[in-house]
Amino acid sequence: MTYVKPSFRHPELPKNDLGFTKKDYEGAISTLCGGCGHDSISGAITQACFEMSIAPHRLAKLSGIGCSSKTPTYFLGNSHGFNSVHGRMPSVATGANLANRDLIYMGVSGDGDTASIGMGQFVHSVRRNLNVVYIVMNNGCYGLTKGQDSATADVGSISKSGVANSFQAIDLTALALELGATFVGRSFSGDREQLIPMIKAAISHHGFALIDVISPCVTFNNNTGSTKSYDYVREHITTADVIDFVPPGEEITMEYAEGTSADLTLHDGSMLQLHKLAPNWDPRDKFAAMQRIHLARVKQEILTGLLYIDPDTEDLHDMLHTVDKPLNALREAELCPGMGALELINQSLR
Amino acid sequence: MTYVKPSFRHPELPKNDLGFTKKDYEGAISTLCGGCGHDSISGAITQACFEMSIAPHRLAKLSGIGCSSKTPTYFLGNSHGFNSVHGRMPSVATGANLANRDLIYMGVSGDGDTASIGMGQFVHSVRRNLNVVYIVMNNGCYGLTKGQDSATADVGSISKSGVANSFQAIDLTALALELGATFVGRSFSGDREQLIPMIKAAISHHGFALIDVISPCVTFNNNTGSTKSYDYVREHITTADVIDFVPPGEEITMEYAEGTSADLTLHDGSMLQLHKLAPNWDPRDKFAAMQRIHLARVKQEILTGLLYIDPDTEDLHDMLHTVDKPLNALREAELCPGMGALELINQSLR
Amino acid sequence: MRSIAAVNDFVVRFANVNGTGSASANNMFVKAIFRMGLPFSAKNIFPSNIQGLPTWYEVRISEKGYLGRRDDIDLMVCVNPQSLPQDVKSVRSGGYFVYDSTKILHPEFVREDITYIGIPMMEICLREYTDPRQRQLFKNMIYVGALSMLLDMDFEVFKGIIADEFKKKEKLIAPNINAMELGRNYVKEHYEYPLGLRMESRDLVGDSIVMDGNSACGLGAVYGGATVAAWYPITPSTSLVNAFEKYANRLRIDKETGKKKFAVVQAEDELAAIGVAIGANWNGSRAFTATSGPGVSLMNEFLGLAYFAEIPVVLTDVQRSGPSTGMPTRTQQSDITLAAYASHGDTKHILIFPANPKECFELQALSFDLADRLQTPIIVMIDLDLGMNEHLSPPLTWDDNRKYDLGKVYDAEDLDRLAQYGRYLDSDGDGITYRTIPGTHPTKGSFFTRGTSRDEYARYTEDGAAYVRNMNRLLKKWDTAKETVPQPELYQEGNLHKEGIIFFGTTTYSALEALDLLKEQGVEMDAMRLISFPFSKKVEEFVAAHERIYVIEQNRDAQMRSLLINELEVDPKKLVRILNFDGMPITAANISGQIMERKLKD
Amino acid sequence: MRSIAAVNDFVVRFANVNGTGSASANNMFVKAIFRMGLPFSAKNIFPSNIQGLPTWYEVRISEKGYLGRRDDIDLMVCVNPQSLPQDVKSVRSGGYFVYDSTKILHPEFVREDITYIGIPMMEICLREYTDPRQRQLFKNMIYVGALSMLLDMDFEVFKGIIADEFKKKEKLIAPNINAMELGRNYVKEHYEYPLGLRMESRDLVGDSIVMDGNSACGLGAVYGGATVAAWYPITPSTSLVNAFEKYANRLRIDKETGKKKFAVVQAEDELAAIGVAIGANWNGSRAFTATSGPGVSLMNEFLGLAYFAEIPVVLTDVQRSGPSTGMPTRTQQSDITLAAYASHGDTKHILIFPANPKECFELQALSFDLADRLQTPIIVMIDLDLGMNEHLSPPLTWDDNRKYDLGKVYDAEDLDRLAQYGRYLDSDGDGITYRTIPGTHPTKGSFFTRGTSRDEYARYTEDGAAYVRNMNRLLKKWDTAKETVPQPELYQEGNLHKEGIIFFGTTTYSALEALDLLKEQGVEMDAMRLISFPFSKKVEEFVAAHERIYVIEQNRDAQMRSLLINELEVDPKKLVRILNFDGMPITAANISGQIMERKLKD
Ligand SMILES: Cc1ncc(C[n+]2csc(CCOP(=O)(O)OP(=O)(O)O)c2C)c(N)n1
Ligand SMILES: Cc1ncc(C[n+]2csc(CCOP(=O)(O)OP(=O)(O)O)c2C)c(N)n1
Ligand code: SF4
Ligand code: SF4
Ligand SMILES: [Mg+2]
Ligand SMILES: [Mg+2]
């Protein structure tokens, strides 16, 4: 049962450049557990798209299966969405992206959906530098099936049933870096200030943009001993950088001290200001990023922020040399060679 | 059609400690292309097992589908083998290993079998530190289906048809390291001196042992422009270390200069001497290993050798706390609780 | 208005909010019915959601011992404002509506033809308790208390249940009893009790037990000798593997070392899960996996490998409403076609259909013998209703003299005796050949298992003749299987009537009840319950012996009927579809209604 | 000994070593037959191996125009010592054996009843050429030359073919002609020629073309408007996608920019391949994938999603011998059951069965219209024989006035006109509902696609009634599909006989030839070729109109026969199995033999 909200217009609601109000970016009322981290992320996505004035129909939502994968019902109600099958969102997103390179693709997945059943497709969508925003709502467990450990659960993390996990955790950010991802960020569902600009940056990025968002499962993995609980995360979180997102056209207002900040121009002309950077740390330096992630791991810190970005890369369309016009906009005239060409082919087959 | 070799006994053939000759470790005549790297690897496996005096029935061969996955027919003809389905060898090996922890499991796969369709299973068998030898016969292409690029093909590598690959290559050694593999080596089918001791070490290692063996496909990926051709590999290969394998009991004969060598004792009591090490490089230092791999990548070098090892780790059985006796050796008496226990259960259900 | 009056024969439905702990209270209600010696059936009707959405629990009390669902609701206990509008509607005329009267009922929900019984549950809680968690939990006990009064249930029985329940947390006993009393007292003070609906203790359940099918299957796997379980979480099969692990942790720990005589692997997906199970069976362990429809779809390739390479493996499919993700928390019997012919090429698989927890236990255990004997996948087909709901069942039994049938396996001595070993040599002429387990013999009996075509000596071949020999041998094995698998249950001596009904699994309860309903209308027919596919001579004979047969199943496309037509070469006209596929367990009224309708057409 | 004498009616088989470039020489031989105006069929019988194993190429010349395989070999050209022993055996009595006489033939291989023609191929090569690669290649041209002499073939035709072949490498023309002459001269000097077997030019192929089915399907996808192809390599479907890419690179490049009006993705596996195709179709592109049995097994879950969520997608299954990896380089029609009912739950899929390259082209193209019209997967079922062998076929045609049928899609204007959009509202009563493509309208027409149960407005629901409405609408759509898909081909006006035969795909050639063989024996029957599943009225009528029908197919379990029984409710006794499943294309003699045998039983 999905409840459709009464969407009576408040005339005084603020509008964005397209004349849409925040309401126009909301979805159905969430049926997730009260306090679930995923709902905060839905809110951040809604906010980011409203502020960026994205026309709702220029964005498509894609997900797999899980509580996290249900969230696309709860944001951007005016955008098409596709809740596919478990672990296969990346392939569906690849097809959608190939059909129309002009839309924004918001892929939403969970740690089970991505790191277990979806691992193969995740790896290969990174490899193809598919132009999508790939958000993993990471709670270290399988929420929808009642809380089994997922592959991102840390060694020793205690489940609600009191058992300690003995298997290595898969760190999706480090994995993506190793695989050549061009935008890798990590955040926390509880940190809107960090998450919203990161989502905007990911949307503006041309290529695969991974955001691994720690998003506690209040019902099954928020107990003491769990390393994905609100308390644990708040205690162990550190940030690599602070992001200011400056839309195309607008100018930079803030100035930051040398060496502790970096300005990046993204594919769509928007600007990214990263500041409060650790000394001599450049988010464009992949190996430095890996090093930081590993150091944080050793120190049992949860490192958040935009960890790595390569602002100008070739996405799948670039590598395949497809035409600029969306493939789904081509019609007979452009697609069908007709009888003339066929006659020549017949000739060549005699 | 598999040809069974005429195996007439040469009395003068050298025997190993078990009284077996090299012949007892050979398989059917290979039907691979003449010069295929895979055949050299089969030879190295045969040699290693013969020299280690492994009783043929104490080892089981497992593979997926591909030219590489066919090779188990061509070595260790007296061992059971299982040529399963494409990309799924890791799960079959996991089941086999759980059933009997006492055998040696030789998993053979290809770059397509592992890095494409098998990626998910590969990742998770690493994560479980499954006690297998996992050999990838890596030729950068799909040999059996006539040479398409695989996911380990380097960017810019030219295929036989003359097309340059535009996708990121997956480096299985770096990936395995990131995922917490406890034994990671890379070698070259043309370098038996390096490969044979590495296989012995992998067999002796308690846990997941990956050997990524560059193994040129003479028919489809040996052309100039290919980075997996014999010529290219020979020109770009470098070695991180040289391995001496010292079986349990035997004593170390060689002495090497301080700082350039490392001695390791493996789970089964055998010794590993790594020498010709680059200055201050310790194969037990995971992060250093990653660094080396990345540096080599930048320098377009093919780094071979035992890149990383953690000699004492818990394998899947240890983590699951299974009994020491092989599960497949347990019988009714040990497995079936009987009517008595059942009566109590009935009671509890009223 | 005439209110319904009935003793030990009515339906109560609870409307709760998902994730508010109402389950345990509702279970106590059922446990009490059971201990009062009354047959019942209980269905959990829950959403695919973790917390907040409406969830229902439906209990049928039946002195006659009918264990299937019955449609009309006699008494509704509504504790969920969200679903109240539809809950009011769903009560049958003359029925009763128990609700939380803390807030007064909106007039639009007041029906003339039902009796309202308001209990100010929240109000009482707010008055009696401070801790919000307690308020929620005890609220449930309050309505159970009220019910016990209204329905004239034995309070002592409840006290006993609460005592057992909190054996380990004794200080919770008194408060729970007290909460019930709050409800009982409120009824005493404000209503005439008992209602027209009443329960009287009887002695009708004998030594029965109350168990869900998944737990029974899990326990069956322990008794059947499974040492490796590989799985991937999915509703409604998750609790099956959980049960295996729970019981194994209790019954399969090595005394000295405290180590486990079993291994459970949560795989990364269903392909891996069945891969692990196949690898373990290949290597001589009894291994299984359990899943639901989506998982079976993903296991297709591996099932074909196990069929063709002849590797034993046990798979339990706890069916839910498909296709695709469908209605993941509703029941159906709709994976039959897929399971029977899973994978590409010419394949056929053995299916087993338990009908109650006792059979879940026995047939799950037996499946390991069948798999080893027939060297092929055995697919145990249950469904959400049987797997996740608690059922009244005969007690579980096990013959301690029983030995596992490991099938045809050569050991070292056998191999030494043999001139030449051929893995696929049909030396016994039954289509089943001898396998060897890795590690058996240093130089003899090794062979190469593969999904490609091979000759009798397991050597790869592309020779068409060898391929055909092998495929035909597999058909011979299929024939052997027909008489090896459990035989159907017949409900009469010989065939007494022109018409018959065929059913299986959870359809059984309502099918048997429907026979009584039909009899009341002067219609009699013979009945057979299918337990296995492929079909044996017995099934063939039953079908042949009747002019018309009604095949009752819970799917849209009459999948079992298709199997009967295909495999027995029956004229389709003879087999009449009786279907229900709305995700709720089929009812007897539905079955008899469809049959009568069909007969009127004649 | 009487040697066989025949003009334009015999079978030649070449025995070569895999990977030695014999293919191009053998193809020239066939091209020559074609250009001499003679009908032929050619079968590649190759191993699952890249280099070194035996491979055969079988050519049947048939003046009567029979294009199916025929069993007995009249002339064997053996250039492979490895297979020589079995090659000698396989020649029919009175036949001819051409071999490389560089080494003398071991006496044990000398048969009394066949004629040996030794050509010292290697010796000639060693004498004439130095470069080993040349020696290998020209060796093939030498035996072709010899054959042209022995069989009295028009040398001018060969010269023309060689000229065409090496248009771009002109300096290779002379050497190749020369190599042929070496063979011709050797025959002139040492043997009487021509043999009893001869070819005479005719004008029997008209404007036919020679093409393999995979190329035709690939080209059909280009013409059908496919813009996205996602695939994973697997024999025998690989060359289908390769052909699509080849033709698209020729015909789909944007003039100005040189960019591609299509995208081909080599996916990481088959699950991803069909996922990409589904995603692209969902987003308004025409997309497809191609695979073989193992891939179809892996695509099961996604096929169920596309069926239930109603997303168009085209999948071509180039069938090979199963189960599992089976015989990957042999043909079969054995994925029918799987494809028809793929995935868990109640599902049915549309299947299309082309029978020759022209149909591969047309039906592959049409499939995109069908997919968009019916909003469901369309599975084009061909096999290794049709896909990978070259076939004589009518020329390809395309009506330039034809417009793509994009089915029911609302655009922005439609949406503005609508009060409320319901994705699953059956407004036309044909079971097909209107979809919208992402990006169409800023505030209207968006909906959520899901594999879970939903109502007419695409809202998630667990309401059993809504679920049943939807499942029944899908059945209505299925009925609509019956008359929407291509209709069967009938080979007579009305029904003339009591018995009939039904066949489809590559079984067609031999089935039609078998009709002639039967006629010669005085047995006549009506014939129908199935082109689509589900079956239309026409199929139903044909079945109803005959007392007995022989269903001819290339699998073990008579899978198409089962579909006919299930979907048309036919009495199985009426449908007789005529099967061949050894991996080789079925022959006419086999079919007529089985039918006569069956008739004798009566
Ligand atoms: C093929 C398949 N297998 C299993 C399931 C059952 N299932 C649904 S959601 C889920 C895991 C979800 O975990 P995650 O992706 O982390 O999402 P979360 O609920 O934690 O947000 C599983 C195993 C399924 N729907 N499909
Ligand atoms: C499910 C499935 N898909 C595709 C194939 C076809 N196939 C056989 S081998 C192979 C790739 C082999 O590549 P690799 O693993 O690198 O082995 P190589 O031949 O290069 O040694 C493929 C795609 C298959 N057998 N099964
Ligand atoms: S179960 Fe966990 S993940 Fe799912 S909705 Fe509840 S809190 Fe969120
Ligand atoms: S095709 Fe390549 S990989 Fe396969 S056998 Fe030949 S050389 Fe080896
Ligand atoms: Mg999760
Ligand atoms: Mg390879």
PDB file of N, CA and C in Angstrom, chain C residues 252-288:
ATOM      1  N   ARG C 252      23.893 -30.921  17.185  1.00  0.00           N
ATOM      2  CA  ARG C 252      25.014 -31.350  16.347  1.00  0.00           C
ATOM      3  C   ARG C 252      26.345 -30.746  16.792  1.00  0.00           C
ATOM      4  N   ILE C 253      26.495 -30.571  18.095  1.00  0.00           N
ATOM      5  CA  ILE C 253      27.753 -30.040  18.602  1.00  0.00           C
ATOM      6  C   ILE C 253      28.586 -31.201  19.145  1.00  0.00           C
ATOM      7  N   ASP C 254      29.851 -31.217  18.764  1.00  0.00           N
ATOM      8  CA  ASP C 254      30.726 -32.280  19.226  1.00  0.00           C
ATOM      9  C   ASP C 254      30.991 -32.116  20.725  1.00  0.00           C
ATOM     10  N   LYS C 255      30.674 -33.179  21.476  1.00  0.00           N
ATOM     11  CA  LYS C 255      30.788 -33.087  22.937  1.00  0.00           C
ATOM     12  C   LYS C 255      32.156 -32.556  23.375  1.00  0.00           C
ATOM     13  N   GLU C 256      33.223 -33.269  23.010  1.00  0.00           N
ATOM     14  CA  GLU C 256      34.544 -32.879  23.512  1.00  0.00           C
ATOM     15  C   GLU C 256      34.925 -31.446  23.121  1.00  0.00           C
ATOM     16  N   THR C 257      34.924 -31.214  21.814  1.00  0.00           N
ATOM     17  CA  THR C 257      35.519 -29.961  21.309  1.00  0.00           C
ATOM     18  C   THR C 257      34.550 -28.784  21.275  1.00  0.00           C
ATOM     19  N   GLY C 258      33.255 -29.078  21.338  1.00  0.00           N
ATOM     20  CA  GLY C 258      32.289 -27.984  21.203  1.00  0.00           C
ATOM     21  C   GLY C 258      32.185 -27.492  19.770  1.00  0.00           C
ATOM     22  N   LYS C 259      32.856 -28.190  18.854  1.00  0.00           N
ATOM     23  CA  LYS C 259      32.817 -27.770  17.446  1.00  0.00           C
ATOM     24  C   LYS C 259      31.566 -28.299  16.752  1.00  0.00           C
ATOM     25  N   LYS C 260      31.311 -27.752  15.567  1.00  0.00           N
ATOM     26  CA  LYS C 260      30.067 -28.046  14.873  1.00  0.00           C
ATOM     27  C   LYS C 260      30.204 -29.185  13.867  1.00  0.00           C
ATOM     28  N   LYS C 261      29.236 -30.098  13.904  1.00  0.00           N
ATOM     29  CA  LYS C 261      29.203 -31.185  12.924  1.00  0.00           C
ATOM     30  C   LYS C 261      28.327 -30.773  11.744  1.00  0.00           C
ATOM     31  N   PHE C 262      28.451 -29.513  11.381  1.00  0.00           N
ATOM     32  CA  PHE C 262      27.688 -28.991  10.238  1.00  0.00           C
ATOM     33  C   PHE C 262      28.280 -27.625   9.884  1.00  0.00           C
ATOM     34  N   ALA C 263      27.941 -27.169   8.704  1.00  0.00           N
ATOM     35  CA  ALA C 263      28.393 -25.844   8.275  1.00  0.00           C
ATOM     36  C   ALA C 263      27.237 -25.140   7.585  1.00  0.00           C
ATOM     37  N   VAL C 264      26.999 -23.906   7.982  1.00  0.00           N
ATOM     38  CA  VAL C 264      25.984 -23.099   7.318  1.00  0.00           C
ATOM     39  C   VAL C 264      26.681 -21.909   6.677  1.00  0.00           C
ATOM     40  N   VAL C 265      26.485 -21.754   5.386  1.00  0.00           N
ATOM     41  CA  VAL C 265      27.096 -20.628   4.680  1.00  0.00           C
ATOM     42  C   VAL C 265      26.009 -19.722   4.130  1.00  0.00           C
ATOM     43  N   GLN C 266      26.034 -18.470   4.547  1.00  0.00           N
ATOM     44  CA  GLN C 266      25.168 -17.477   3.907  1.00  0.00           C
ATOM     45  C   GLN C 266      25.898 -17.033   2.651  1.00  0.00           C
ATOM     46  N   ALA C 267      25.415 -17.501   1.513  1.00  0.00           N
ATOM     47  CA  ALA C 267      26.100 -17.236   0.252  1.00  0.00           C
ATOM     48  C   ALA C 267      25.822 -15.820  -0.224  1.00  0.00           C
ATOM     49  N   GLU C 268      26.504 -15.401  -1.269  1.00  0.00           N
ATOM     50  CA  GLU C 268      26.334 -14.041  -1.794  1.00  0.00           C
ATOM     51  C   GLU C 268      25.095 -13.941  -2.677  1.00  0.00           C
ATOM     52  N   ASP C 269      24.600 -15.059  -3.155  1.00  0.00           N
ATOM     53  CA  ASP C 269      23.345 -15.071  -3.910  1.00  0.00           C
ATOM     54  C   ASP C 269      22.909 -16.523  -4.104  1.00  0.00           C
ATOM     55  N   GLU C 270      21.802 -16.731  -4.809  1.00  0.00           N
ATOM     56  CA  GLU C 270      21.269 -18.085  -4.935  1.00  0.00           C
ATOM     57  C   GLU C 270      22.096 -18.949  -5.872  1.00  0.00           C
ATOM     58  N   LEU C 271      22.749 -18.331  -6.853  1.00  0.00           N
ATOM     59  CA  LEU C 271      23.595 -19.127  -7.739  1.00  0.00           C
ATOM     60  C   LEU C 271      24.708 -19.762  -6.924  1.00  0.00           C
ATOM     61  N   ALA C 272      25.296 -18.957  -6.054  1.00  0.00           N
ATOM     62  CA  ALA C 272      26.371 -19.469  -5.207  1.00  0.00           C
ATOM     63  C   ALA C 272      25.817 -20.496  -4.216  1.00  0.00           C
ATOM     64  N   ALA C 273      24.628 -20.237  -3.680  1.00  0.00           N
ATOM     65  CA  ALA C 273      24.059 -21.136  -2.679  1.00  0.00           C
ATOM     66  C   ALA C 273      23.933 -22.550  -3.233  1.00  0.00           C
ATOM     67  N   ILE C 274      23.358 -22.675  -4.424  1.00  0.00           N
ATOM     68  CA  ILE C 274      23.194 -24.039  -4.940  1.00  0.00           C
ATOM     69  C   ILE C 274      24.528 -24.580  -5.445  1.00  0.00           C
ATOM     70  N   GLY C 275      25.418 -23.694  -5.868  1.00  0.00           N
ATOM     71  CA  GLY C 275      26.761 -24.132  -6.264  1.00  0.00           C
ATOM     72  C   GLY C 275      27.479 -24.786  -5.086  1.00  0.00           C
ATOM     73  N   VAL C 276      27.369 -24.177  -3.922  1.00  0.00           N
ATOM     74  CA  VAL C 276      27.987 -24.730  -2.717  1.00  0.00           C
ATOM     75  C   VAL C 276      27.350 -26.091  -2.402  1.00  0.00           C
ATOM     76  N   ALA C 277      26.035 -26.144  -2.472  1.00  0.00           N
ATOM     77  CA  ALA C 277      25.346 -27.400  -2.152  1.00  0.00           C
ATOM     78  C   ALA C 277      25.760 -28.501  -3.129  1.00  0.00           C
ATOM     79  N   ILE C 278      25.896 -28.163  -4.394  1.00  0.00           N
ATOM     80  CA  ILE C 278      26.303 -29.155  -5.395  1.00  0.00           C
ATOM     81  C   ILE C 278      27.745 -29.595  -5.164  1.00  0.00           C
ATOM     82  N   GLY C 279      28.604 -28.637  -4.887  1.00  0.00           N
ATOM     83  CA  GLY C 279      30.014 -28.973  -4.636  1.00  0.00           C
ATOM     84  C   GLY C 279      30.154 -29.907  -3.439  1.00  0.00           C
ATOM     85  N   ALA C 280      29.376 -29.643  -2.398  1.00  0.00           N
ATOM     86  CA  ALA C 280      29.465 -30.462  -1.183  1.00  0.00           C
ATOM     87  C   ALA C 280      28.924 -31.868  -1.440  1.00  0.00           C
ATOM     88  N   ASN C 281      27.812 -31.967  -2.148  1.00  0.00           N
ATOM     89  CA  ASN C 281      27.267 -33.292  -2.464  1.00  0.00           C
ATOM     90  C   ASN C 281      28.212 -34.077  -3.360  1.00  0.00           C
ATOM     91  N   TRP C 282      28.805 -33.379  -4.312  1.00  0.00           N
ATOM     92  CA  TRP C 282      29.775 -34.026  -5.203  1.00  0.00           C
ATOM     93  C   TRP C 282      30.908 -34.629  -4.388  1.00  0.00           C
ATOM     94  N   ASN C 283      31.226 -33.951  -3.311  1.00  0.00           N
ATOM     95  CA  ASN C 283      32.347 -34.381  -2.470  1.00  0.00           C
ATOM     96  C   ASN C 283      31.893 -35.252  -1.300  1.00  0.00           C
ATOM     97  N   GLY C 284      30.657 -35.770  -1.377  1.00  0.00           N
ATOM     98  CA  GLY C 284      30.234 -36.784  -0.411  1.00  0.00           C
ATOM     99  C   GLY C 284      29.536 -36.320   0.843  1.00  0.00           C
ATOM    100  N   SER C 285      29.250 -35.035   0.957  1.00  0.00           N
ATOM    101  CA  SER C 285      28.454 -34.561   2.084  1.00  0.00           C
ATOM    102  C   SER C 285      27.009 -34.434   1.649  1.00  0.00           C
ATOM    103  N   ARG C 286      26.107 -34.534   2.601  1.00  0.00           N
ATOM    104  CA  ARG C 286      24.712 -34.248   2.283  1.00  0.00           C
ATOM    105  C   ARG C 286      24.521 -32.748   2.465  1.00  0.00           C
ATOM    106  N   ALA C 287      24.147 -32.070   1.410  1.00  0.00           N
ATOM    107  CA  ALA C 287      24.032 -30.622   1.464  1.00  0.00           C
ATOM    108  C   ALA C 287      22.741 -30.186   0.808  1.00  0.00           C
ATOM    109  N   PHE C 288      22.232 -29.045   1.255  1.00  0.00           N
ATOM    110  CA  PHE C 288      20.985 -28.546   0.671  1.00  0.00           C
ATOM    111  C   PHE C 288      20.975 -27.036   0.662  1.00  0.00           C
TER     112      PHE C 288
END
